[in-house]
Amino acid sequence: MDVGGTLYALRTQRGLSQRELARRCGVANGTISLIESNAINPSVGLLRQIVNALPMNLSEFFAFEHLEERKLFYRASELREIGGKGISYRQIGTNLNGRALQMLNEVYAPRTDTGKTMLHHTGEEGGVVISGEIEVTVADQRTILGPGDAYYFDSHLPHRFRNIGQEPCHIVSAATPPSF
Amino acid sequence: MDVGGTLYALRTQRGLSQRELARRCGVANGTISLIESNAINPSVGLLRQIVNALPMNLSEFFAFEHLEERKLFYRASELREIGGKGISYRQIGTNLNGRALQMLNEVYAPRTDTGKTMLHHTGEEGGVVISGEIEVTVADQRTILGPGDAYYFDSHLPHRFRNIGQEPCHIVSAATPPSF
DNA sequence: AACCCCTGTTCATTATAAAAAACACTTCAA
DNA sequence: TTGAAGTGTTTTTTATAATGAACAGGGGTT
């Protein structure tokens, strides 16, 4: 169900960059990127070429994919990074297709912000601040949350998170259904 | 190395026609044909869709592919039919990629013929007539072979096989390297 | 024979994958 | 601070997969 996530997990497990893997299997690095983000549906021949460079065969690759689907426990290093630009979102599980829940281990670097244009999507979300402080705006309400504080709201409401402090802010959050 | 042959083996093993399989997985029947003849390199998603209808998962599919590569023994029903039009060529092994030899169990129906335009390709070939009679033409030589008789020639020479009798003609042949 | 239903193959069109290059960003060293 | 080398992403073009329809043959009925 998730060729991209599986490839990502296996590649990073081996400490390879997309370009390094691309070089080893003779595939364009952009193609690896597109496959990992599930933006394209690679051919069997191409996937075989890539997977062989891990090195691994296709049977093992798809067996691993099934293992991932039934995975229960995750080491800190296995959480999938889906953030960027000073905001780290480390997701529990690489493939959330068909799952009800998306859990994130979030770290906002000082002075980072989810953006002036408010976020909104279907579902509900909640979280607990572990350390640091975060300014949370939801619709017409705004507050600053510190360690132990929490939030919970309908994701339809426009929302924004901003770390206006000097320390990184660490939050553990959950959303249903997964939104990206 | 041989997605097409593997799919063919699994499909026929289950007694399914290409169209029946196509119907079950929602894929065009022509696509199944092209995949089995290795004329196209299917996407992972499409192969998954097809393989699931067997039913089977991709890990099992590719594990089977590896088994096939190491297969030593073949039941009569497992020989792959690559002939047509009254001439049956039943090949030993579905995937001859990288193999040195192509062995065929051939049956020429009465009045069948490899064609007026002579065959020629690289390699050498030989065979033994098991039953029936066959007219064999190689370059400027022609003869009729019966049970126990045999032939061996360089495949570059133009050649033609013709069953001019009333009975089916059964031949066991070998060619190196495999030519199709 | 004429028809129907099945088989697998082939072709023209459309959709999409793959490559190559440009892009945006980070890190490190000069 | 500037440049070089690394990261992953995105875009444009080209190649190719996938579809749907047409094709050609096989087997059985009427």
XYZ file of C-alpha atoms in Angstrom, chain B residues 41-116:
76
model
C 7.245 -2.997 -17.735
C 4.162 -2.693 -15.527
C 3.896 -0.276 -12.648
C 4.069 -1.629 -9.130
C 0.535 -0.488 -8.425
C -0.864 -2.275 -11.447
C 1.035 -5.486 -10.769
C -0.179 -5.385 -7.188
C -3.754 -5.034 -8.410
C -3.337 -8.024 -10.722
C -1.458 -10.213 -8.261
C -3.981 -9.559 -5.499
C -6.627 -11.104 -7.736
C -4.760 -14.416 -7.934
C -4.985 -13.989 -4.876
C -1.478 -13.353 -3.631
C 0.653 -10.503 -2.349
C 3.674 -8.979 -4.051
C 6.124 -10.482 -1.612
C 4.822 -13.945 -2.407
C 4.810 -13.158 -6.110
C 8.477 -12.238 -6.180
C 9.393 -15.110 -3.893
C 7.746 -17.389 -6.454
C 9.740 -15.682 -9.176
C 12.948 -16.673 -7.374
C 11.732 -20.220 -6.928
C 11.101 -20.447 -10.653
C 14.660 -19.389 -11.343
C 15.952 -22.332 -9.339
C 13.370 -24.807 -10.510
C 14.851 -28.170 -11.501
C 11.916 -30.380 -12.330
C 8.784 -29.752 -14.376
C 5.544 -31.661 -14.589
C 4.197 -32.122 -18.109
C 1.449 -29.611 -17.378
C 3.986 -26.963 -16.369
C 5.787 -26.708 -19.700
C 5.127 -23.335 -21.236
C 3.285 -23.311 -24.520
C 4.932 -20.905 -26.959
C 3.600 -22.293 -30.235
C 0.312 -21.763 -31.993
C -1.687 -22.654 -35.121
C -1.474 -26.426 -34.864
C 2.187 -26.390 -33.894
C 2.776 -26.833 -30.174
C 6.120 -25.851 -28.662
C 6.163 -26.687 -24.973
C 9.221 -25.060 -23.432
C 11.072 -26.367 -20.398
C 11.232 -23.438 -17.957
C 9.333 -20.195 -18.246
C 12.280 -17.838 -17.962
C 15.262 -18.475 -20.181
C 16.939 -15.121 -19.563
C 20.602 -15.805 -18.969
C 20.173 -19.474 -19.793
C 22.264 -21.249 -22.374
C 19.698 -23.722 -23.596
C 16.154 -23.807 -24.873
C 14.508 -27.216 -24.823
C 11.164 -27.780 -26.491
C 8.669 -30.599 -26.538
C 7.136 -30.151 -30.003
C 4.029 -31.536 -31.619
C 3.226 -30.754 -35.262
C -0.388 -31.435 -36.129
C -0.950 -33.100 -39.529
C -0.365 -30.708 -42.476
C 1.299 -28.018 -40.373
C 4.347 -26.111 -41.475
C 6.762 -23.550 -40.017
C 6.105 -21.553 -43.168
C 7.265 -20.987 -46.689
